[in-house]
PDB file of C-alpha atoms and ligand atoms in Angstrom:
ATOM      1  CA  UNK A 722     -14.449  15.167  20.825  1.00 66.00           C
ATOM      2  CA  UNK A 723     -12.707  17.619  18.480  1.00 83.00           C
ATOM      3  CA  UNK A 724     -10.786  16.193  15.517  1.00 96.00           C
ATOM      4  CA  UNK A 725      -8.214  18.863  14.645  1.00 97.00           C
ATOM      5  CA  UNK A 726      -6.401  16.523  12.225  1.00 98.00           C
ATOM      6  CA  UNK A 727      -9.480  15.263  10.339  1.00 98.00           C
ATOM      7  CA  UNK A 728      -8.547  14.679   6.685  1.00 98.00           C
ATOM      8  CA  UNK A 729      -4.807  14.616   7.479  1.00 98.00           C
ATOM      9  CA  UNK A 730      -2.422  11.711   6.942  1.00 98.00           C
ATOM     10  CA  UNK A 731       0.368  10.843   9.396  1.00 99.00           C
ATOM     11  CA  UNK A 732       3.178   8.302   9.080  1.00 99.00           C
ATOM     12  CA  UNK A 733       4.579   7.116  12.422  1.00 99.00           C
ATOM     13  CA  UNK A 734       7.671   4.896  12.330  1.00 99.00           C
ATOM     14  CA  UNK A 735       8.295   2.463  15.167  1.00 98.00           C
ATOM     15  CA  UNK A 736       4.573   2.694  15.925  1.00 98.00           C
ATOM     16  CA  UNK A 737       4.341  -0.796  17.398  1.00 98.00           C
ATOM     17  CA  UNK A 738       5.603   0.160  20.862  1.00 98.00           C
ATOM     18  CA  UNK A 739       6.308   2.931  23.347  1.00 98.00           C
ATOM     19  CA  UNK A 740       6.382   6.508  22.089  1.00 98.00           C
ATOM     20  CA  UNK A 741       5.470   5.521  18.521  1.00 98.00           C
ATOM     21  CA  UNK A 742       2.411   3.552  19.603  1.00 98.00           C
ATOM     22  CA  UNK A 743       1.206   6.398  21.846  1.00 98.00           C
ATOM     23  CA  UNK A 744       1.814   8.867  19.003  1.00 99.00           C
ATOM     24  CA  UNK A 745      -0.047   6.768  16.423  1.00 99.00           C
ATOM     25  CA  UNK A 746      -3.019   6.517  18.802  1.00 98.00           C
ATOM     26  CA  UNK A 747      -2.948  10.257  19.552  1.00 98.00           C
ATOM     27  CA  UNK A 748      -2.936  11.195  15.848  1.00 98.00           C
ATOM     28  CA  UNK A 749      -5.771   8.730  15.133  1.00 98.00           C
ATOM     29  CA  UNK A 750      -7.779  10.189  18.032  1.00 98.00           C
ATOM     30  CA  UNK A 751      -7.184  13.637  16.551  1.00 98.00           C
ATOM     31  CA  UNK A 752      -8.820  12.413  13.334  1.00 98.00           C
ATOM     32  CA  UNK A 753      -5.765  11.675  11.169  1.00 98.00           C
ATOM     33  CA  UNK A 754      -5.429   8.599   8.993  1.00 98.00           C
ATOM     34  CA  UNK A 755      -2.331   6.915  10.369  1.00 99.00           C
ATOM     35  CA  UNK A 756       0.277   4.730   8.698  1.00 99.00           C
ATOM     36  CA  UNK A 757       1.908   2.407  11.204  1.00 99.00           C
ATOM     37  CA  UNK A 758       5.443   1.824   9.904  1.00 99.00           C
ATOM     38  CA  UNK A 759       7.001  -0.925  11.974  1.00 98.00           C
ATOM     39  CA  UNK A 760       9.608  -3.665  11.504  1.00 98.00           C
ATOM     40  CA  UNK A 761       7.962  -5.991  14.053  1.00 98.00           C
ATOM     41  CA  UNK A 762       4.897  -7.379  12.256  1.00 98.00           C
ATOM     42  CA  UNK A 763       3.187  -8.678  15.402  1.00 98.00           C
ATOM     43  CA  UNK A 764       3.526  -5.286  17.115  1.00 98.00           C
ATOM     44  CA  UNK A 765       2.465  -3.373  13.990  1.00 98.00           C
ATOM     45  CA  UNK A 766      -0.622  -5.513  13.437  1.00 98.00           C
ATOM     46  CA  UNK A 767      -1.607  -5.251  17.118  1.00 98.00           C
ATOM     47  CA  UNK A 768      -1.234  -1.451  16.992  1.00 98.00           C
ATOM     48  CA  UNK A 769      -3.528  -1.367  13.940  1.00 98.00           C
ATOM     49  CA  UNK A 770      -6.079  -3.578  15.728  1.00 98.00           C
ATOM     50  CA  UNK A 771      -6.083  -1.270  18.774  1.00 98.00           C
ATOM     51  CA  UNK A 772      -6.582   1.846  16.655  1.00 98.00           C
ATOM     52  CA  UNK A 773      -9.373   0.220  14.615  1.00 98.00           C
ATOM     53  CA  UNK A 774     -11.033  -0.942  17.851  1.00 98.00           C
ATOM     54  CA  UNK A 775     -11.078   2.711  18.975  1.00 98.00           C
ATOM     55  CA  UNK A 776     -12.675   3.669  15.620  1.00 98.00           C
ATOM     56  CA  UNK A 777      -9.484   5.242  14.284  1.00 98.00           C
ATOM     57  CA  UNK A 778      -8.330   4.984  10.677  1.00 98.00           C
ATOM     58  CA  UNK A 779      -4.973   3.338   9.973  1.00 98.00           C
ATOM     59  CA  UNK A 780      -3.007   0.862   7.923  1.00 98.00           C
ATOM     60  CA  UNK A 781       0.056  -1.147   8.882  1.00 99.00           C
ATOM     61  CA  UNK A 782       2.987  -1.211   6.454  1.00 99.00           C
ATOM     62  CA  UNK A 783       5.915  -3.483   7.296  1.00 99.00           C
ATOM     63  CA  UNK A 784       8.923  -1.133   7.281  1.00 99.00           C
ATOM     64  CA  UNK A 785      12.595  -1.376   8.086  1.00 99.00           C
ATOM     65  CA  UNK A 786      13.693   2.257   8.287  1.00 99.00           C
ATOM     66  CA  UNK A 787      17.336   1.304   7.677  1.00 98.00           C
ATOM     67  CA  UNK A 788      16.491  -0.080   4.223  1.00 99.00           C
ATOM     68  CA  UNK A 789      15.941   2.362   1.336  1.00 99.00           C
ATOM     69  CA  UNK A 790      13.664   0.044  -0.649  1.00 98.00           C
ATOM     70  CA  UNK A 791      11.499  -0.575   2.405  1.00 99.00           C
ATOM     71  CA  UNK A 792      11.151   3.163   3.141  1.00 99.00           C
ATOM     72  CA  UNK A 793      10.431   3.949  -0.504  1.00 98.00           C
ATOM     73  CA  UNK A 794       7.671   1.305  -0.416  1.00 98.00           C
ATOM     74  CA  UNK A 795       6.295   2.846   2.799  1.00 98.00           C
ATOM     75  CA  UNK A 796       5.908   6.223   1.129  1.00 98.00           C
ATOM     76  CA  UNK A 797       4.439   4.716  -2.055  1.00 98.00           C
ATOM     77  CA  UNK A 798       1.908   2.637  -0.054  1.00 98.00           C
ATOM     78  CA  UNK A 799       0.933   5.701   1.996  1.00 98.00           C
ATOM     79  CA  UNK A 800       0.285   7.799  -1.101  1.00 98.00           C
ATOM     80  CA  UNK A 801      -1.584   5.013  -2.865  1.00 98.00           C
ATOM     81  CA  UNK A 802      -3.798   4.367   0.194  1.00 98.00           C
ATOM     82  CA  UNK A 803      -4.367   7.933   1.383  1.00 98.00           C
ATOM     83  CA  UNK A 804      -3.170  10.251  -1.433  1.00 98.00           C
ATOM     84  CA  UNK A 805      -0.839  12.487   0.595  1.00 98.00           C
ATOM     85  CA  UNK A 806       1.519  12.797   3.582  1.00 98.00           C
ATOM     86  CA  UNK A 807       0.751  15.693   5.912  1.00 98.00           C
ATOM     87  CA  UNK A 808       2.814  14.581   8.920  1.00 99.00           C
ATOM     88  CA  UNK A 809       5.742  12.213   9.368  1.00 99.00           C
ATOM     89  CA  UNK A 810       6.928  11.242  12.837  1.00 99.00           C
ATOM     90  CA  UNK A 811      10.285   9.537  12.367  1.00 99.00           C
ATOM     91  CA  UNK A 812      10.471   7.798  15.707  1.00 98.00           C
ATOM     92  CA  UNK A 813      11.847   4.269  15.147  1.00 98.00           C
ATOM     93  CA  UNK A 814      15.034   3.780  17.104  1.00 98.00           C
ATOM     94  CA  UNK A 815      17.071   1.408  19.226  1.00 96.00           C
ATOM     95  CA  UNK A 816      19.215   1.896  22.319  1.00 93.00           C
ATOM     96  CA  UNK A 817      20.994  -1.387  23.060  1.00 89.00           C
ATOM     97  CA  UNK A 818      24.305   0.182  24.040  1.00 85.00           C
ATOM     98  CA  UNK A 819      25.546  -0.369  27.564  1.00 79.00           C
ATOM     99  CA  UNK A 820      29.231  -0.075  26.979  1.00 75.00           C
ATOM    100  CA  UNK A 821      31.840  -0.756  29.599  1.00 76.00           C
ATOM    101  CA  UNK A 822      34.690   1.681  29.179  1.00 69.00           C
ATOM    102  CA  UNK A 823      37.160   0.930  26.391  1.00 64.00           C
ATOM    103  CA  UNK A 824      35.165  -1.829  24.729  1.00 76.00           C
ATOM    104  CA  UNK A 825      33.602   0.112  21.922  1.00 88.00           C
ATOM    105  CA  UNK A 826      31.812  -2.313  19.641  1.00 91.00           C
ATOM    106  CA  UNK A 827      32.031  -1.515  15.913  1.00 92.00           C
ATOM    107  CA  UNK A 828      29.055  -3.689  14.946  1.00 93.00           C
ATOM    108  CA  UNK A 829      26.962  -2.010  17.646  1.00 93.00           C
ATOM    109  CA  UNK A 830      27.918   1.394  16.225  1.00 95.00           C
ATOM    110  CA  UNK A 831      26.929   0.345  12.689  1.00 97.00           C
ATOM    111  CA  UNK A 832      23.594  -1.064  13.846  1.00 97.00           C
ATOM    112  CA  UNK A 833      22.623   1.941  15.974  1.00 97.00           C
ATOM    113  CA  UNK A 834      23.623   4.446  13.308  1.00 98.00           C
ATOM    114  CA  UNK A 835      21.852   2.430  10.560  1.00 98.00           C
ATOM    115  CA  UNK A 836      18.515   2.587  12.371  1.00 98.00           C
ATOM    116  CA  UNK A 837      18.658   5.799  14.428  1.00 98.00           C
ATOM    117  CA  UNK A 838      20.434   8.082  11.951  1.00 99.00           C
ATOM    118  CA  UNK A 839      20.373   6.577   8.448  1.00 99.00           C
ATOM    119  CA  UNK A 840      16.776   5.529   9.151  1.00 99.00           C
ATOM    120  CA  UNK A 841      15.783   9.170   9.692  1.00 99.00           C
ATOM    121  CA  UNK A 842      17.805  10.192   6.608  1.00 99.00           C
ATOM    122  CA  UNK A 843      15.983   7.660   4.415  1.00 99.00           C
ATOM    123  CA  UNK A 844      12.570   8.515   5.829  1.00 99.00           C
ATOM    124  CA  UNK A 845      13.078  12.228   5.212  1.00 99.00           C
ATOM    125  CA  UNK A 846      14.478  11.596   1.716  1.00 98.00           C
ATOM    126  CA  UNK A 847      11.340   9.798   0.495  1.00 98.00           C
ATOM    127  CA  UNK A 848       8.841  11.811   2.569  1.00 99.00           C
ATOM    128  CA  UNK A 849      10.304  15.092   1.293  1.00 98.00           C
ATOM    129  CA  UNK A 850       9.994  13.944  -2.327  1.00 98.00           C
ATOM    130  CA  UNK A 851       6.230  13.639  -1.760  1.00 98.00           C
ATOM    131  CA  UNK A 852       5.879  16.742   0.441  1.00 98.00           C
ATOM    132  CA  UNK A 853       7.738  18.851  -2.123  1.00 98.00           C
ATOM    133  CA  UNK A 854       5.197  17.814  -4.774  1.00 98.00           C
ATOM    134  CA  UNK A 855       2.390  18.795  -2.397  1.00 98.00           C
ATOM    135  CA  UNK A 856       4.090  22.042  -1.306  1.00 98.00           C
ATOM    136  CA  UNK A 857       3.238  21.184   2.319  1.00 98.00           C
ATOM    137  CA  UNK A 858       4.084  18.869   5.187  1.00 98.00           C
ATOM    138  CA  UNK A 859       5.490  18.624   8.690  1.00 99.00           C
ATOM    139  CA  UNK A 860       8.268  16.277   9.797  1.00 99.00           C
ATOM    140  CA  UNK A 861       9.092  15.484  13.428  1.00 99.00           C
ATOM    141  CA  UNK A 862      12.271  13.505  14.043  1.00 99.00           C
ATOM    142  CA  UNK A 863      12.389  11.844  17.440  1.00 98.00           C
ATOM    143  CA  UNK A 864      15.913  12.402  18.757  1.00 98.00           C
ATOM    144  CA  UNK A 865      16.591  12.461  22.517  1.00 98.00           C
ATOM    145  CA  UNK A 866      18.239  14.658  25.108  1.00 98.00           C
ATOM    146  CA  UNK A 867      21.207  12.479  24.043  1.00 97.00           C
ATOM    147  CA  UNK A 868      21.039  14.548  20.854  1.00 98.00           C
ATOM    148  CA  UNK A 869      21.871  17.693  22.838  1.00 98.00           C
ATOM    149  CA  UNK A 870      24.161  16.449  25.595  1.00 96.00           C
ATOM    150  CA  UNK A 871      26.166  13.258  25.986  1.00 95.00           C
ATOM    151  CA  UNK A 872      25.170  10.107  27.831  1.00 91.00           C
ATOM    152  CA  UNK A 873      28.198   8.413  29.408  1.00 88.00           C
ATOM    153  CA  UNK A 874      28.889   4.910  28.083  1.00 89.00           C
ATOM    154  CA  UNK A 875      26.638   5.445  25.055  1.00 92.00           C
ATOM    155  CA  UNK A 876      28.951   6.865  22.394  1.00 94.00           C
ATOM    156  CA  UNK A 877      27.075   5.410  19.415  1.00 95.00           C
ATOM    157  CA  UNK A 878      23.585   6.302  20.670  1.00 96.00           C
ATOM    158  CA  UNK A 879      24.769   9.820  21.576  1.00 97.00           C
ATOM    159  CA  UNK A 880      26.376  10.246  18.152  1.00 97.00           C
ATOM    160  CA  UNK A 881      23.283   8.957  16.343  1.00 98.00           C
ATOM    161  CA  UNK A 882      20.973  11.349  18.192  1.00 98.00           C
ATOM    162  CA  UNK A 883      23.301  14.366  17.776  1.00 98.00           C
ATOM    163  CA  UNK A 884      23.244  13.439  14.088  1.00 99.00           C
ATOM    164  CA  UNK A 885      19.441  13.476  14.027  1.00 99.00           C
ATOM    165  CA  UNK A 886      19.357  16.952  15.602  1.00 99.00           C
ATOM    166  CA  UNK A 887      21.920  18.295  13.115  1.00 98.00           C
ATOM    167  CA  UNK A 888      20.313  16.679  10.070  1.00 98.00           C
ATOM    168  CA  UNK A 889      16.927  18.033  11.169  1.00 99.00           C
ATOM    169  CA  UNK A 890      18.324  21.584  11.153  1.00 98.00           C
ATOM    170  CA  UNK A 891      19.955  21.139   7.727  1.00 98.00           C
ATOM    171  CA  UNK A 892      16.758  19.766   6.179  1.00 98.00           C
ATOM    172  CA  UNK A 893      14.643  22.433   7.904  1.00 98.00           C
ATOM    173  CA  UNK A 894      16.712  25.223   6.355  1.00 98.00           C
ATOM    174  CA  UNK A 895      16.605  23.610   2.913  1.00 98.00           C
ATOM    175  CA  UNK A 896      12.807  23.187   2.841  1.00 98.00           C
ATOM    176  CA  UNK A 897      11.612  26.185   4.895  1.00 98.00           C
ATOM    177  CA  UNK A 898      10.430  28.101   1.811  1.00 98.00           C
ATOM    178  CA  UNK A 899       8.642  25.112   0.324  1.00 98.00           C
ATOM    179  CA  UNK A 900       5.853  24.947   2.902  1.00 98.00           C
ATOM    180  CA  UNK A 901       7.537  22.163   4.869  1.00 98.00           C
ATOM    181  CA  UNK A 902       8.375  22.456   8.572  1.00 99.00           C
ATOM    182  CA  UNK A 903      10.927  20.098  10.150  1.00 99.00           C
ATOM    183  CA  UNK A 904      11.801  19.922  13.862  1.00 99.00           C
ATOM    184  CA  UNK A 905      13.129  17.372  16.311  1.00 98.00           C
ATOM    185  CA  UNK A 906      11.687  16.145  19.572  1.00 98.00           C
ATOM    186  CA  UNK A 907      14.100  15.433  22.435  1.00 98.00           C
ATOM    187  CA  UNK A 908      12.603  13.361  25.252  1.00 98.00           C
ATOM    188  CA  UNK A 909      14.295  12.599  28.550  1.00 97.00           C
ATOM    189  CA  UNK A 910      13.465   9.248  30.136  1.00 95.00           C
ATOM    190  CA  UNK A 911      10.184   7.732  28.964  1.00 96.00           C
ATOM    191  CA  UNK A 912       8.458   4.661  30.388  1.00 94.00           C
ATOM    192  CA  UNK A 913       8.864   2.318  27.399  1.00 92.00           C
ATOM    193  CA  UNK A 914      10.566  -1.053  26.780  1.00 86.00           C
ATOM    194  CA  UNK A 915      13.790   0.713  25.638  1.00 82.00           C
ATOM    195  CA  UNK A 916      14.127   2.615  28.914  1.00 79.00           C
ATOM    196  CA  UNK A 917      13.272  -0.408  31.054  1.00 75.00           C
ATOM    197  CA  UNK A 918      15.635  -2.737  29.111  1.00 75.00           C
ATOM    198  CA  UNK A 919      18.420  -0.271  29.777  1.00 73.00           C
ATOM    199  CA  UNK A 920      18.038  -0.940  33.467  1.00 72.00           C
ATOM    200  CA  UNK A 921      17.392  -4.664  33.186  1.00 70.00           C
ATOM    201  CA  UNK A 922      14.164  -4.136  35.154  1.00 71.00           C
ATOM    202  CA  UNK A 923      16.320  -3.442  38.245  1.00 80.00           C
ATOM    203  CA  UNK A 924      13.991  -1.534  40.625  1.00 79.00           C
ATOM    204  CA  UNK A 925      16.860   0.485  42.168  1.00 83.00           C
ATOM    205  CA  UNK A 926      18.077   1.592  38.755  1.00 83.00           C
ATOM    206  CA  UNK A 927      14.529   2.491  37.705  1.00 83.00           C
ATOM    207  CA  UNK A 928      14.079   4.519  40.934  1.00 87.00           C
ATOM    208  CA  UNK A 929      17.321   6.359  40.312  1.00 89.00           C
ATOM    209  CA  UNK A 930      16.226   7.131  36.735  1.00 89.00           C
ATOM    210  CA  UNK A 931      12.973   8.601  38.100  1.00 93.00           C
ATOM    211  CA  UNK A 932      14.885  10.623  40.719  1.00 94.00           C
ATOM    212  CA  UNK A 933      17.318  12.006  38.154  1.00 94.00           C
ATOM    213  CA  UNK A 934      14.434  13.944  36.609  1.00 96.00           C
ATOM    214  CA  UNK A 935      13.647  17.118  38.616  1.00 97.00           C
ATOM    215  CA  UNK A 936       9.927  16.370  38.223  1.00 98.00           C
ATOM    216  CA  UNK A 937      10.554  13.110  40.141  1.00 97.00           C
ATOM    217  CA  UNK A 938       9.585  10.658  37.405  1.00 96.00           C
ATOM    218  CA  UNK A 939      10.158   9.718  33.806  1.00 96.00           C
ATOM    219  CA  UNK A 940       7.523  10.543  31.174  1.00 97.00           C
ATOM    220  CA  UNK A 941       4.502   8.581  30.109  1.00 97.00           C
ATOM    221  CA  UNK A 942       4.709   7.980  26.310  1.00 98.00           C
ATOM    222  CA  UNK A 943       1.492   9.989  25.881  1.00 98.00           C
ATOM    223  CA  UNK A 944       3.347  13.105  27.131  1.00 98.00           C
ATOM    224  CA  UNK A 945       5.842  12.773  24.275  1.00 98.00           C
ATOM    225  CA  UNK A 946       3.033  12.097  21.783  1.00 98.00           C
ATOM    226  CA  UNK A 947       1.514  15.416  22.918  1.00 98.00           C
ATOM    227  CA  UNK A 948       4.742  17.147  21.824  1.00 98.00           C
ATOM    228  CA  UNK A 949       4.528  15.548  18.370  1.00 99.00           C
ATOM    229  CA  UNK A 950       0.906  16.689  18.040  1.00 98.00           C
ATOM    230  CA  UNK A 951       1.916  20.232  18.972  1.00 98.00           C
ATOM    231  CA  UNK A 952       4.786  20.309  16.457  1.00 98.00           C
ATOM    232  CA  UNK A 953       2.405  19.210  13.683  1.00 98.00           C
ATOM    233  CA  UNK A 954      -0.301  21.693  14.648  1.00 98.00           C
ATOM    234  CA  UNK A 955      -0.741  25.220  13.355  1.00 98.00           C
ATOM    235  CA  UNK A 956       0.249  26.424  16.850  1.00 98.00           C
ATOM    236  CA  UNK A 957       3.835  25.573  15.786  1.00 98.00           C
ATOM    237  CA  UNK A 958       3.538  27.303  12.391  1.00 98.00           C
ATOM    238  CA  UNK A 959       6.643  29.495  12.968  1.00 98.00           C
ATOM    239  CA  UNK A 960       8.803  26.709  14.439  1.00 98.00           C
ATOM    240  CA  UNK A 961      11.495  25.477  12.041  1.00 98.00           C
ATOM    241  CA  UNK A 962      14.697  23.521  12.714  1.00 98.00           C
ATOM    242  CA  UNK A 963      14.278  23.495  16.486  1.00 98.00           C
ATOM    243  CA  UNK A 964      14.496  20.804  19.155  1.00 98.00           C
ATOM    244  CA  UNK A 965      11.514  20.522  21.473  1.00 98.00           C
ATOM    245  CA  UNK A 966      12.886  19.231  24.786  1.00 98.00           C
ATOM    246  CA  UNK A 967      10.450  17.250  26.950  1.00 98.00           C
ATOM    247  CA  UNK A 968      12.520  16.020  29.867  1.00 98.00           C
ATOM    248  CA  UNK A 969      10.861  16.877  33.195  1.00 98.00           C
ATOM    249  CA  UNK A 970      13.595  19.460  33.811  1.00 98.00           C
ATOM    250  CA  UNK A 971      16.530  17.062  33.375  1.00 96.00           C
ATOM    251  CA  UNK A 972      18.636  19.367  31.209  1.00 96.00           C
ATOM    252  CA  UNK A 973      17.556  22.636  32.864  1.00 95.00           C
ATOM    253  CA  UNK A 974      20.205  22.584  35.579  1.00 86.00           C
TER     254      UNK A 974
HETATM  255  N1  NAD B1895      12.228   5.631  26.028  1.00 69.83           N
HETATM  256  C1  NAD B1895      13.078   6.612  26.277  1.00 69.83           C
HETATM  257  O1  NAD B1895      13.488   6.848  27.432  1.00 69.83           O
HETATM  258  C2  NAD B1895      13.547   7.498  25.143  1.00 69.83           C
HETATM  259  C3  NAD B1895      14.188   8.699  25.472  1.00 69.83           C
HETATM  260  C4  NAD B1895      14.637   9.534  24.449  1.00 69.83           C
HETATM  261  C5  NAD B1895      14.439   9.170  23.126  1.00 69.83           C
HETATM  262  N2  NAD B1895      13.816   7.989  22.838  1.00 69.83           N
HETATM  263  C6  NAD B1895      13.664   7.666  21.423  1.00 69.83           C
HETATM  264  O2  NAD B1895      12.298   7.489  21.141  1.00 69.83           O
HETATM  265  C7  NAD B1895      12.140   6.586  20.047  1.00 69.83           C
HETATM  266  C8  NAD B1895      11.146   5.503  20.416  1.00 69.83           C
HETATM  267  O3  NAD B1895      11.655   4.797  21.523  1.00 69.83           O
HETATM  268  P1  NAD B1895      10.740   3.962  22.528  1.00 69.83           P
HETATM  269  O4  NAD B1895      11.253   4.254  23.872  1.00 69.83           O
HETATM  270  O5  NAD B1895       9.304   4.159  22.217  1.00 69.83           O
HETATM  271  O6  NAD B1895      11.222   2.475  22.138  1.00 69.83           O
HETATM  272  P2  NAD B1895      10.416   1.106  21.883  1.00 69.83           P
HETATM  273  O7  NAD B1895      11.440   0.044  21.877  1.00 69.83           O
HETATM  274  O8  NAD B1895       9.274   1.002  22.834  1.00 69.83           O
HETATM  275  O9  NAD B1895       9.832   1.316  20.421  1.00 69.83           O
HETATM  276  C9  NAD B1895      10.659   1.396  19.295  1.00 69.83           C
HETATM  277  C10 NAD B1895       9.921   0.769  18.116  1.00 69.83           C
HETATM  278  O10 NAD B1895      10.741   0.930  16.952  1.00 69.83           O
HETATM  279  C11 NAD B1895      10.689  -0.294  16.211  1.00 69.83           C
HETATM  280  N3  NAD B1895      11.871  -0.424  15.357  1.00 69.83           N
HETATM  281  C12 NAD B1895      13.131  -0.774  15.727  1.00 69.83           C
HETATM  282  N4  NAD B1895      13.930  -0.852  14.659  1.00 69.83           N
HETATM  283  C13 NAD B1895      13.158  -0.529  13.575  1.00 69.83           C
HETATM  284  C14 NAD B1895      13.413  -0.442  12.181  1.00 69.83           C
HETATM  285  N5  NAD B1895      14.612  -0.731  11.685  1.00 69.83           N
HETATM  286  N6  NAD B1895      12.408  -0.066  11.363  1.00 69.83           N
HETATM  287  C15 NAD B1895      11.167   0.195  11.858  1.00 69.83           C
HETATM  288  N7  NAD B1895      10.865   0.097  13.170  1.00 69.83           N
HETATM  289  C16 NAD B1895      11.850  -0.247  14.024  1.00 69.83           C
HETATM  290  C17 NAD B1895      10.639  -1.362  17.294  1.00 69.83           C
HETATM  291  O11 NAD B1895      10.182  -2.605  16.760  1.00 69.83           O
HETATM  292  C18 NAD B1895       9.706  -0.733  18.306  1.00 69.83           C
HETATM  293  O12 NAD B1895       8.352  -1.056  18.022  1.00 69.83           O
HETATM  294  C19 NAD B1895      13.548   6.055  19.741  1.00 69.83           C
HETATM  295  O13 NAD B1895      14.073   6.767  18.627  1.00 69.83           O
HETATM  296  C20 NAD B1895      14.315   6.368  21.000  1.00 69.83           C
HETATM  297  O14 NAD B1895      15.702   6.511  20.765  1.00 69.83           O
HETATM  298  C21 NAD B1895      13.361   7.151  23.798  1.00 69.83           C
END
């Protein structure tokens, strides 16, 4: 099997579950050394075990993306273990917001923004310090179609993901001449714990989520991982500050 990313180093945040786990596995299969950055130790250690069992190279670093010291340690541990950061997939995120009208919860807003938006800010801040020294690197920020259009009853999640898309563009412009490419990835519905929790496992709600996508289903996490691989590959060498939408046609209409 070809190993297009042999010799490369990839950080994946939130790599213990869902899209992050699929992405970490895909990068390891492509030959990269992967850093699993995850706040849930059990999930992070299990992800590392699965990658090692498949003969991939990885380390697990306990990381809370909303905490500057934790993210700074993540980058320092990556460089001390592997010497460089070629790719960073800033994917960790939460979506606990099911808000009945007119009961906007301030603590919920702070929590979502701390992880989904400030988390990406902190990750880029420390990753860019290293990538600037190298004069190379690719960053992929996992936003959502909620970063491009609004989701009713999710004001905080929508705001956090619009913020990720905007911050991605600002950073992309700033670093475009320094050999660093930065883009965002905007999935529609993906079959992960976040998406299922949103519907409380209700089969009718899950069916309606599948039907809402013109393709007739939500994505498998591996289909989103494929987008991250593409954005990091040389095939995307002229792509800067863009949002790659992978949504089964949801936003095409
Ligand atoms: N699943 C979907 O339908 C969907 C759609 C669009 C965008 N997204 C986005 O994709 C990303 C991944 O979502 P998923 O569906 O794989 O969810 P998931 O719940 O399966 O995985 C998220 C992972 O992030 C970790 N995490 C949470 N807070 C963290 C923190 N502070 N620091 C480090 N890790 C943390 C969790 O422990 C978990 O392992 C999120 O940013 C989400 O908003 C998901």
